[in-house]
Structure formats: C-alpha cells, structure tokens
Amino acid sequence: MKAFLILEDGMVFTGTSIGSTREVISEIVFNTSMTGYLEVLTDPSYAGQAVVMTYPLIGNYGITPDMESTKPWPDGYIVRELSRMPSNFRCEGTIQDFLKEHDIPGISGIDTRALTKILREKGTMNGMITTNENYNLDEIIPRLKSYVTGNVVDKVTCTEKKVLPGKGKKVALMDFGAKNNIAQSLNKRGCEVTIYPAHTTAEEILSTNPDGIMLSNGPGDPKECQDIIKEVKKLYDSDTPIFAICLGHQLMALATGADTYKLKYGHRGGNHPVKDLVTNRVYISSQNHGYAVNTDTLNPDVAVPAFVNVNDGTNEGLSYVGKNIFTVQFHPEACPGPQDSAYLFDRFIEMMGGTK
C-alpha cells in the first residue's frame, strides 16, 4: 500500500506503508544511530514525534529483548529500506508486526537522506503520514503548522512508584520518561532505586531520606513542565546529591534561573562528541533532545558549564557551585550508543558517599 509523508512546507514523499495504516500528524525528527533501532523506538523521549532513521537499512536483526520501556513511543517511523527477513538468534519478530501491534504508522522506501538534509537546512518540521491518495494539501498544511507536542511528560511517566531492590545507596529516580537502562545502570552498581511518577512532590521524595536523586530524560519542551520545575527547585535547595540527564538537566537549569531554547534540528543519535571542560577529554555520546540550555543565562554563582558539544558548541552539562549536583544533556547509560561516559554513574555514587 502506498503511503505519503507530507511536510508543513508542502513537500511530499511517496513510499510504502509499514505498520498501522492510520493517519498521524507529528513533529518529524531524525536519528543518526547505525544500530539500536529498538531502543530508539522504545525511548519515551520520542513521544509526540515521528522518527526518521538516517541509516539506510533498518530491521535486519528484528525485534529483540532490548526495549527501553514497555512499549514504543514515536507517533510514526520513517525508513529508507525495511528488512523483510530479520536474522538473529534473539529475534522475536519483525519491526512491521511490532509497529502494527502498537498501532504506529510508518513509511519505507523514501529518500531519507534527502529528507534529513531538508530538516537540517530548514529545521525540524511537522508532518503527516497518511495512506490517503486523495489528500488535500490546502487542508492539510494549516493542520500541520498548528500542531504542537504539548506536555508529553504526563503521557510517558509511570503511574505509581516502584522499587528495584539493592543493598547499596538509596536513589530516588524521578521518571519524566526514563529509559530502563538509567535505573539498571544504578541498580547494577548496587543501588536501591525507587522510581517515582513525574508529579511526585519534593516533600514526599525527601521524606524518605534518599542518598541521592536522579532526574531522568523525557520528551517535549522543558518549559511545559512548570509544576515539575517548582518541585525540582525544592530538591535543589535540599542539599541532597543530584544527577540529572537530558530533560532533567534542562529542568534543573530552569529551576535555578537559567533559560532553554529550541535547537534547529536537535541532537539524536549514538555518535555525538562532547568535551569535558575540566579534563578536555572528548567522549562519544548517545543523545536525544531538541532543546538546550542557554549558557548566557547562567548565574556563574549557581552553575558553570561542564561539557560542550564539539559539533556545534551547545551546552552538554552543568556543574552546580557549592552543591553536590551535576547534570548532563547526553545519555551516559547509552542504549543505543557508546558507553564512554558510563563513569558518570560512578561519580554520582561517589558523591553520595559510596564507592564505585
């Protein structure tokens, strides 16, 4: 069956329908990872977005037990070529069946290289995936331009707290759309991890006397999370050691008076270089975000830049002055991606008074 990707600038790509055949409007973003498509599909940070995979062949090892959450989150999935016969000893099914099962529309057979170049040159755009051959551009374009992702954190967070038992330090993990491997990275280092829904109050968390607090990744514009930002400020004031990743990094910056802004096309993939400003060492990182902290708005008495993106000079991490708090924009838990920066979890445990 034919499928069409219609961008808000009026450009139309024609391909083949994969997954669900329902019509969807979403923000179109691209990911440059060469492997790990299942981890990308199940990353809650993609809620409200349709993902273009720049690597040309997707699905060759099928669906494996590598999910970062219990379900896939993107609104749509866009690939150049979809493998029809996956081969892997862990394979449990195909991507096309996985997309159908979860009612996610997709499109294959389009020039993802050309599409990615458009998104890089013009910036992230909204788009529609449809199988309706009689589409009306004059009717669709205004709908695309008016689409906003809104507050998607509420959509992806857990509904009740849960505990991963451990005999080491007790960590409270705020789930703004956390990937499984964040909790697992702490748990395998011995930590007892209690995962809390996004709107849990600071008072409830602090009443348990955690050794440390983790603020997770998540989707959407951080400025949509005003209630959460107020609670994060209370956590900042508590003097409890805090480590924040991605959206958590942005929320902590907003809570302490800094500003964030939307990037032209974001950073999404497993091959982004970041430099540690203390050691000048460069790490290859996994990233998935469309917003960044504006370092010009930082109060130097509150926080100073700790990491910078080598490609475009945007902020990739902050160290908070006089506090046991550090935050990063990238994903040290990787999955998919390199494990260069996994040492940051060890640093967090040392901040809590433990040993790695």
Short mmCIF file of N, CA, C and O in Angstrom, two decimals, residues 3-119:
data_model
loop_
_atom_site.label_atom_id
_atom_site.label_comp_id
_atom_site.label_asym_id
_atom_site.label_seq_id
_atom_site.Cartn_x
_atom_site.Cartn_y
_atom_site.Cartn_z
N ALA A 3 2.05 5.01 0.83
CA ALA A 3 1.93 5.93 1.96
C ALA A 3 2.64 7.22 1.60
O ALA A 3 3.54 7.23 0.74
N PHE A 4 2.24 8.30 2.24
CA PHE A 4 2.77 9.61 1.91
C PHE A 4 3.22 10.32 3.18
O PHE A 4 2.53 10.29 4.20
N LEU A 5 4.38 10.95 3.09
CA LEU A 5 4.85 11.84 4.15
C LEU A 5 4.73 13.26 3.63
O LEU A 5 5.40 13.63 2.65
N ILE A 6 3.88 14.05 4.28
CA ILE A 6 3.63 15.43 3.86
C ILE A 6 4.23 16.37 4.90
O ILE A 6 3.86 16.31 6.09
N LEU A 7 5.17 17.22 4.49
CA LEU A 7 5.79 18.18 5.40
C LEU A 7 5.03 19.50 5.38
O LEU A 7 4.34 19.83 4.41
N GLU A 8 5.21 20.29 6.43
CA GLU A 8 4.46 21.53 6.55
C GLU A 8 4.87 22.58 5.51
O GLU A 8 4.16 23.56 5.31
N ASP A 9 6.02 22.37 4.83
CA ASP A 9 6.40 23.28 3.76
C ASP A 9 5.81 22.87 2.41
O ASP A 9 6.08 23.48 1.38
N GLY A 10 4.97 21.79 2.44
CA GLY A 10 4.29 21.35 1.23
C GLY A 10 4.99 20.24 0.48
O GLY A 10 4.43 19.70 -0.49
N MET A 11 6.20 19.87 0.88
CA MET A 11 6.91 18.79 0.19
C MET A 11 6.29 17.44 0.55
O MET A 11 5.90 17.21 1.69
N VAL A 12 6.18 16.55 -0.45
CA VAL A 12 5.56 15.25 -0.26
C VAL A 12 6.53 14.15 -0.69
O VAL A 12 7.12 14.21 -1.77
N PHE A 13 6.71 13.16 0.18
CA PHE A 13 7.49 11.96 -0.13
C PHE A 13 6.53 10.79 -0.26
O PHE A 13 5.64 10.62 0.57
N THR A 14 6.73 9.97 -1.28
CA THR A 14 5.87 8.81 -1.51
C THR A 14 6.65 7.53 -1.24
O THR A 14 7.78 7.36 -1.73
N GLY A 15 6.06 6.65 -0.45
CA GLY A 15 6.71 5.39 -0.15
C GLY A 15 5.69 4.29 0.07
O GLY A 15 4.56 4.35 -0.45
N THR A 16 6.07 3.30 0.87
CA THR A 16 5.21 2.14 1.15
C THR A 16 4.82 2.15 2.61
O THR A 16 5.65 2.40 3.49
N SER A 17 3.57 1.86 2.89
CA SER A 17 3.08 1.83 4.26
C SER A 17 3.65 0.65 5.02
O SER A 17 3.69 -0.48 4.51
N ILE A 18 4.12 0.91 6.22
CA ILE A 18 4.53 -0.17 7.14
C ILE A 18 3.84 0.08 8.48
O ILE A 18 3.56 1.21 8.85
N GLY A 19 3.56 -0.97 9.19
CA GLY A 19 2.87 -0.81 10.48
C GLY A 19 1.41 -0.45 10.28
O GLY A 19 0.73 -0.89 9.35
N SER A 20 0.89 0.38 11.18
CA SER A 20 -0.51 0.79 11.14
C SER A 20 -0.78 1.67 9.92
O SER A 20 0.11 2.37 9.43
N THR A 21 -2.02 1.65 9.45
CA THR A 21 -2.39 2.49 8.31
C THR A 21 -3.14 3.75 8.74
O THR A 21 -3.64 4.49 7.90
N ARG A 22 -3.22 3.98 10.03
CA ARG A 22 -3.93 5.19 10.47
C ARG A 22 -3.13 6.44 10.13
O ARG A 22 -1.91 6.40 9.97
N GLU A 23 -3.81 7.55 10.04
CA GLU A 23 -3.19 8.83 9.71
C GLU A 23 -2.68 9.50 10.98
O GLU A 23 -3.34 9.46 12.02
N VAL A 24 -1.51 10.12 10.90
CA VAL A 24 -0.95 10.77 12.08
C VAL A 24 -0.23 12.06 11.69
O VAL A 24 0.39 12.15 10.63
N ILE A 25 -0.34 13.07 12.55
CA ILE A 25 0.42 14.31 12.43
C ILE A 25 1.39 14.37 13.60
O ILE A 25 1.02 14.09 14.75
N SER A 26 2.65 14.72 13.32
CA SER A 26 3.65 14.74 14.37
C SER A 26 4.81 15.63 13.98
O SER A 26 4.90 16.10 12.84
N GLU A 27 5.69 15.87 14.95
CA GLU A 27 6.94 16.56 14.66
C GLU A 27 7.91 15.55 14.06
O GLU A 27 8.09 14.45 14.60
N ILE A 28 8.55 15.89 12.94
CA ILE A 28 9.44 14.97 12.24
C ILE A 28 10.88 15.24 12.65
O ILE A 28 11.39 16.35 12.46
N VAL A 29 11.55 14.23 13.22
CA VAL A 29 12.93 14.37 13.66
C VAL A 29 13.75 13.20 13.10
O VAL A 29 13.19 12.17 12.73
N PHE A 30 15.08 13.37 13.06
CA PHE A 30 15.91 12.28 12.53
C PHE A 30 16.91 11.80 13.57
O PHE A 30 17.37 12.55 14.42
N ASN A 31 17.24 10.50 13.47
CA ASN A 31 18.19 9.85 14.37
C ASN A 31 19.29 9.22 13.53
O ASN A 31 19.01 8.51 12.55
N THR A 32 20.56 9.47 13.90
CA THR A 32 21.69 9.02 13.10
C THR A 32 22.32 7.72 13.59
O THR A 32 23.40 7.34 13.13
N SER A 33 21.68 7.02 14.52
CA SER A 33 22.23 5.77 15.04
C SER A 33 22.28 4.71 13.93
O SER A 33 21.35 4.58 13.13
N MET A 34 23.36 3.93 13.93
CA MET A 34 23.50 2.86 12.94
C MET A 34 22.94 1.54 13.44
O MET A 34 22.63 0.65 12.66
N THR A 35 22.83 1.39 14.76
CA THR A 35 22.21 0.21 15.35
C THR A 35 21.31 0.68 16.50
O THR A 35 21.28 1.85 16.83
N GLY A 36 20.59 -0.27 17.09
CA GLY A 36 19.79 0.08 18.26
C GLY A 36 18.45 0.67 17.92
O GLY A 36 17.89 1.45 18.71
N TYR A 37 17.89 0.29 16.78
CA TYR A 37 16.59 0.88 16.40
C TYR A 37 15.48 0.52 17.38
O TYR A 37 14.55 1.29 17.57
N LEU A 38 15.59 -0.62 18.06
CA LEU A 38 14.55 -0.98 19.02
C LEU A 38 14.61 -0.09 20.25
O LEU A 38 13.58 0.34 20.78
N GLU A 39 15.83 0.22 20.70
CA GLU A 39 15.98 1.14 21.83
C GLU A 39 15.46 2.53 21.46
O GLU A 39 14.89 3.24 22.29
N VAL A 40 15.67 2.93 20.21
CA VAL A 40 15.13 4.22 19.74
C VAL A 40 13.61 4.19 19.77
O VAL A 40 12.95 5.10 20.29
N LEU A 41 13.03 3.13 19.23
CA LEU A 41 11.56 3.02 19.19
C LEU A 41 10.93 3.03 20.58
O LEU A 41 9.82 3.52 20.76
N THR A 42 11.64 2.51 21.57
CA THR A 42 11.05 2.38 22.91
C THR A 42 11.58 3.44 23.88
O THR A 42 11.40 3.32 25.09
N ASP A 43 12.21 4.48 23.36
CA ASP A 43 12.67 5.60 24.18
C ASP A 43 11.51 6.58 24.36
O ASP A 43 11.03 7.17 23.39
N PRO A 44 11.03 6.78 25.60
CA PRO A 44 9.89 7.67 25.82
C PRO A 44 10.14 9.12 25.38
O PRO A 44 9.19 9.88 25.20
N SER A 45 11.39 9.50 25.19
CA SER A 45 11.68 10.87 24.77
C SER A 45 11.17 11.16 23.36
O SER A 45 11.14 12.33 22.94
N TYR A 46 10.76 10.13 22.62
CA TYR A 46 10.23 10.34 21.27
C TYR A 46 8.71 10.53 21.25
O TYR A 46 8.12 10.64 20.18
N ALA A 47 8.08 10.56 22.40
CA ALA A 47 6.63 10.81 22.43
C ALA A 47 6.33 12.16 21.77
O ALA A 47 6.99 13.16 22.06
N GLY A 48 5.35 12.17 20.88
CA GLY A 48 4.99 13.40 20.17
C GLY A 48 5.80 13.64 18.92
O GLY A 48 5.67 14.69 18.29
N GLN A 49 6.64 12.67 18.54
CA GLN A 49 7.49 12.84 17.36
C GLN A 49 7.43 11.60 16.47
O GLN A 49 7.15 10.49 16.93
N ALA A 50 7.68 11.81 15.17
CA ALA A 50 7.88 10.71 14.24
C ALA A 50 9.36 10.69 13.88
O ALA A 50 9.95 11.74 13.60
N VAL A 51 9.96 9.50 13.90
CA VAL A 51 11.41 9.38 13.79
C VAL A 51 11.83 8.92 12.40
O VAL A 51 11.33 7.91 11.89
N VAL A 52 12.77 9.67 11.82
CA VAL A 52 13.41 9.28 10.56
C VAL A 52 14.75 8.64 10.92
O VAL A 52 15.57 9.25 11.60
N MET A 53 14.98 7.41 10.48
CA MET A 53 16.27 6.76 10.69
C MET A 53 17.16 7.04 9.48
O MET A 53 16.81 6.72 8.35
N THR A 54 18.33 7.67 9.73
CA THR A 54 19.20 8.01 8.60
C THR A 54 19.95 6.80 8.07
O THR A 54 20.33 6.77 6.90
N TYR A 55 20.20 5.79 8.92
CA TYR A 55 20.87 4.59 8.44
C TYR A 55 19.93 3.89 7.44
O TYR A 55 18.73 3.72 7.74
N PRO A 56 20.42 3.49 6.28
CA PRO A 56 19.50 3.08 5.20
C PRO A 56 18.78 1.75 5.36
O PRO A 56 17.71 1.56 4.78
N LEU A 57 19.33 0.82 6.14
CA LEU A 57 18.68 -0.48 6.30
C LEU A 57 18.32 -0.69 7.76
O LEU A 57 19.20 -0.72 8.63
N ILE A 58 17.05 -0.84 8.03
CA ILE A 58 16.56 -0.97 9.40
C ILE A 58 15.78 -2.28 9.54
O ILE A 58 15.01 -2.66 8.65
N GLY A 59 15.98 -2.98 10.67
CA GLY A 59 15.19 -4.17 10.96
C GLY A 59 15.89 -5.48 10.69
O GLY A 59 15.26 -6.54 10.76
N ASN A 60 17.20 -5.44 10.37
CA ASN A 60 17.86 -6.68 9.94
C ASN A 60 18.03 -7.70 11.06
O ASN A 60 18.23 -8.87 10.79
N TYR A 61 17.95 -7.27 12.32
CA TYR A 61 18.01 -8.27 13.41
C TYR A 61 16.67 -8.38 14.13
O TYR A 61 16.58 -8.99 15.19
N GLY A 62 15.63 -7.79 13.55
CA GLY A 62 14.28 -7.97 14.06
C GLY A 62 14.04 -7.32 15.41
O GLY A 62 14.72 -6.37 15.80
N ILE A 63 13.05 -7.84 16.12
CA ILE A 63 12.72 -7.36 17.46
C ILE A 63 13.40 -8.28 18.47
O ILE A 63 13.21 -9.49 18.47
N THR A 64 14.20 -7.69 19.36
CA THR A 64 14.96 -8.44 20.36
C THR A 64 14.59 -7.93 21.76
O THR A 64 13.91 -6.91 21.88
N PRO A 65 15.03 -8.60 22.82
CA PRO A 65 14.66 -8.17 24.18
C PRO A 65 15.47 -6.96 24.67
O PRO A 65 16.06 -6.98 25.74
N ASP A 66 15.50 -5.89 23.88
CA ASP A 66 16.33 -4.73 24.20
C ASP A 66 15.50 -3.46 24.36
O ASP A 66 15.96 -2.37 24.06
N MET A 67 14.28 -3.61 24.84
CA MET A 67 13.39 -2.46 24.92
C MET A 67 13.75 -1.57 26.11
O MET A 67 14.05 -2.05 27.19
N GLU A 68 13.68 -0.25 25.90
CA GLU A 68 13.98 0.71 26.95
C GLU A 68 12.75 1.11 27.75
O GLU A 68 12.84 1.86 28.72
N SER A 69 11.59 0.63 27.35
CA SER A 69 10.35 0.77 28.12
C SER A 69 9.40 -0.33 27.67
O SER A 69 9.77 -1.16 26.83
N THR A 70 8.21 -0.34 28.19
CA THR A 70 7.30 -1.46 27.91
C THR A 70 6.64 -1.38 26.54
O THR A 70 6.00 -2.33 26.11
N LYS A 71 6.79 -0.24 25.85
CA LYS A 71 6.13 -0.08 24.55
C LYS A 71 6.88 0.95 23.72
O LYS A 71 7.69 1.71 24.26
N PRO A 72 6.63 1.00 22.42
CA PRO A 72 7.23 2.05 21.59
C PRO A 72 6.46 3.37 21.77
O PRO A 72 5.26 3.36 22.04
N TRP A 73 7.16 4.51 21.59
CA TRP A 73 6.55 5.81 21.85
C TRP A 73 6.42 6.74 20.66
O TRP A 73 5.58 7.65 20.68
N PRO A 74 7.22 6.62 19.60
CA PRO A 74 7.07 7.56 18.49
C PRO A 74 5.67 7.51 17.87
O PRO A 74 5.01 6.47 17.88
N ASP A 75 5.25 8.65 17.33
CA ASP A 75 3.96 8.69 16.60
C ASP A 75 4.07 8.02 15.25
O ASP A 75 3.06 7.56 14.70
N GLY A 76 5.26 7.98 14.68
CA GLY A 76 5.47 7.39 13.37
C GLY A 76 6.91 6.98 13.18
O GLY A 76 7.80 7.39 13.94
N TYR A 77 7.17 6.16 12.14
CA TYR A 77 8.51 5.62 11.91
C TYR A 77 8.80 5.67 10.42
O TYR A 77 7.99 5.19 9.60
N ILE A 78 9.95 6.25 10.06
CA ILE A 78 10.25 6.53 8.65
C ILE A 78 11.63 5.97 8.32
O ILE A 78 12.63 6.33 8.95
N VAL A 79 11.69 5.06 7.32
CA VAL A 79 12.96 4.40 6.98
C VAL A 79 13.15 4.35 5.46
O VAL A 79 12.21 4.47 4.68
N ARG A 80 14.42 4.17 5.08
CA ARG A 80 14.73 4.03 3.64
C ARG A 80 14.36 2.63 3.16
O ARG A 80 13.63 2.45 2.22
N GLU A 81 14.91 1.63 3.86
CA GLU A 81 14.62 0.24 3.49
C GLU A 81 14.39 -0.57 4.74
O GLU A 81 15.16 -0.49 5.70
N LEU A 82 13.34 -1.36 4.74
CA LEU A 82 13.00 -2.19 5.88
C LEU A 82 13.33 -3.65 5.56
O LEU A 82 12.87 -4.19 4.55
N SER A 83 14.12 -4.27 6.42
CA SER A 83 14.47 -5.67 6.22
C SER A 83 13.23 -6.54 6.39
O SER A 83 12.53 -6.45 7.39
N ARG A 84 12.95 -7.36 5.41
CA ARG A 84 11.77 -8.23 5.45
C ARG A 84 12.06 -9.58 6.08
O ARG A 84 11.15 -10.32 6.44
N MET A 85 13.35 -9.95 6.17
CA MET A 85 13.72 -11.26 6.71
C MET A 85 14.80 -11.08 7.77
O MET A 85 15.98 -11.28 7.51
N PRO A 86 14.42 -10.67 8.99
CA PRO A 86 15.42 -10.46 10.04
C PRO A 86 16.11 -11.75 10.42
O PRO A 86 15.53 -12.84 10.33
N SER A 87 17.38 -11.62 10.84
CA SER A 87 18.16 -12.79 11.22
C SER A 87 18.96 -12.48 12.48
O SER A 87 19.86 -11.64 12.47
N ASN A 88 18.60 -13.16 13.58
CA ASN A 88 19.33 -13.00 14.84
C ASN A 88 18.85 -14.09 15.78
O ASN A 88 17.66 -14.39 15.81
N PHE A 89 19.77 -14.67 16.54
CA PHE A 89 19.37 -15.77 17.42
C PHE A 89 18.42 -15.31 18.53
O PHE A 89 17.74 -16.13 19.14
N ARG A 90 18.35 -13.99 18.77
CA ARG A 90 17.45 -13.45 19.79
C ARG A 90 16.17 -12.89 19.17
O ARG A 90 15.34 -12.33 19.89
N CYS A 91 16.01 -12.98 17.88
CA CYS A 91 14.88 -12.35 17.18
C CYS A 91 13.54 -12.94 17.63
O CYS A 91 13.36 -14.15 17.68
N GLU A 92 12.61 -12.03 17.97
CA GLU A 92 11.28 -12.44 18.43
C GLU A 92 10.17 -11.96 17.49
O GLU A 92 9.00 -12.10 17.81
N GLY A 93 10.53 -11.37 16.37
CA GLY A 93 9.52 -10.88 15.43
C GLY A 93 10.10 -9.79 14.54
O GLY A 93 11.28 -9.47 14.60
N THR A 94 9.24 -9.23 13.69
CA THR A 94 9.67 -8.21 12.75
C THR A 94 9.22 -6.82 13.20
O THR A 94 8.26 -6.69 13.96
N ILE A 95 9.90 -5.81 12.69
CA ILE A 95 9.51 -4.44 13.02
C ILE A 95 8.11 -4.13 12.51
O ILE A 95 7.31 -3.49 13.20
N GLN A 96 7.80 -4.60 11.27
CA GLN A 96 6.48 -4.27 10.72
C GLN A 96 5.35 -4.83 11.59
O GLN A 96 4.34 -4.15 11.83
N ASP A 97 5.51 -6.04 12.12
CA ASP A 97 4.50 -6.61 13.01
C ASP A 97 4.46 -5.86 14.34
O ASP A 97 3.39 -5.66 14.93
N PHE A 98 5.64 -5.44 14.82
CA PHE A 98 5.75 -4.69 16.07
C PHE A 98 5.01 -3.36 15.95
O PHE A 98 4.26 -2.95 16.85
N LEU A 99 5.19 -2.68 14.83
CA LEU A 99 4.51 -1.40 14.60
C LEU A 99 3.00 -1.59 14.50
O LEU A 99 2.22 -0.82 15.05
N LYS A 100 2.58 -2.65 13.81
CA LYS A 100 1.14 -2.93 13.70
C LYS A 100 0.54 -3.24 15.06
O LYS A 100 -0.54 -2.74 15.40
N GLU A 101 1.25 -4.04 15.84
CA GLU A 101 0.75 -4.43 17.16
C GLU A 101 0.50 -3.21 18.04
O GLU A 101 -0.46 -3.18 18.82
N HIS A 102 1.36 -2.18 17.90
CA HIS A 102 1.25 -1.00 18.74
C HIS A 102 0.60 0.19 18.02
O HIS A 102 0.65 1.31 18.52
N ASP A 103 0.02 -0.07 16.87
CA ASP A 103 -0.76 0.92 16.12
C ASP A 103 0.08 2.16 15.76
O ASP A 103 -0.40 3.29 15.84
N ILE A 104 1.32 1.92 15.35
CA ILE A 104 2.20 3.03 14.93
C ILE A 104 2.35 3.00 13.42
O ILE A 104 2.83 2.01 12.86
N PRO A 105 1.94 4.07 12.74
CA PRO A 105 2.10 4.11 11.28
C PRO A 105 3.54 4.39 10.89
O PRO A 105 4.28 5.07 11.61
N GLY A 106 3.93 3.85 9.76
CA GLY A 106 5.28 4.09 9.26
C GLY A 106 5.30 4.14 7.75
O GLY A 106 4.29 3.86 7.07
N ILE A 107 6.45 4.50 7.23
CA ILE A 107 6.61 4.59 5.78
C ILE A 107 8.04 4.18 5.44
O ILE A 107 8.99 4.59 6.11
N SER A 108 8.19 3.34 4.42
CA SER A 108 9.51 2.93 3.95
C SER A 108 9.62 3.27 2.47
O SER A 108 8.63 3.58 1.80
N GLY A 109 10.86 3.19 1.97
CA GLY A 109 11.06 3.41 0.55
C GLY A 109 11.20 4.87 0.14
O GLY A 109 11.14 5.18 -1.05
N ILE A 110 11.36 5.77 1.10
CA ILE A 110 11.57 7.17 0.74
C ILE A 110 13.04 7.53 0.89
O ILE A 110 13.81 6.80 1.53
N ASP A 111 13.44 8.62 0.28
CA ASP A 111 14.84 9.06 0.32
C ASP A 111 15.09 9.77 1.65
O ASP A 111 14.90 10.97 1.78
N THR A 112 15.50 8.99 2.65
CA THR A 112 15.71 9.56 3.99
C THR A 112 16.91 10.50 4.01
O THR A 112 16.98 11.40 4.86
N ARG A 113 17.85 10.32 3.09
CA ARG A 113 18.99 11.24 3.00
C ARG A 113 18.50 12.64 2.60
O ARG A 113 18.86 13.64 3.22
N ALA A 114 17.65 12.68 1.57
CA ALA A 114 17.11 13.96 1.13
C ALA A 114 16.24 14.59 2.22
O ALA A 114 16.31 15.81 2.46
N LEU A 115 15.43 13.76 2.88
CA LEU A 115 14.56 14.26 3.95
C LEU A 115 15.39 14.85 5.10
O LEU A 115 15.08 15.92 5.63
N THR A 116 16.45 14.15 5.48
CA THR A 116 17.30 14.63 6.56
C THR A 116 17.97 15.95 6.19
O THR A 116 18.07 16.87 7.02
N LYS A 117 18.41 16.09 4.96
CA LYS A 117 19.04 17.34 4.52
C LYS A 117 18.04 18.49 4.60
O LYS A 117 18.39 19.61 4.98
N ILE A 118 16.79 18.22 4.25
CA ILE A 118 15.75 19.25 4.35
C ILE A 118 15.56 19.68 5.80
O ILE A 118 15.48 20.87 6.12
N LEU A 119 15.49 18.70 6.71
CA LEU A 119 15.30 19.01 8.13
C LEU A 119 16.51 19.74 8.72
O LEU A 119 16.36 20.58 9.62
#
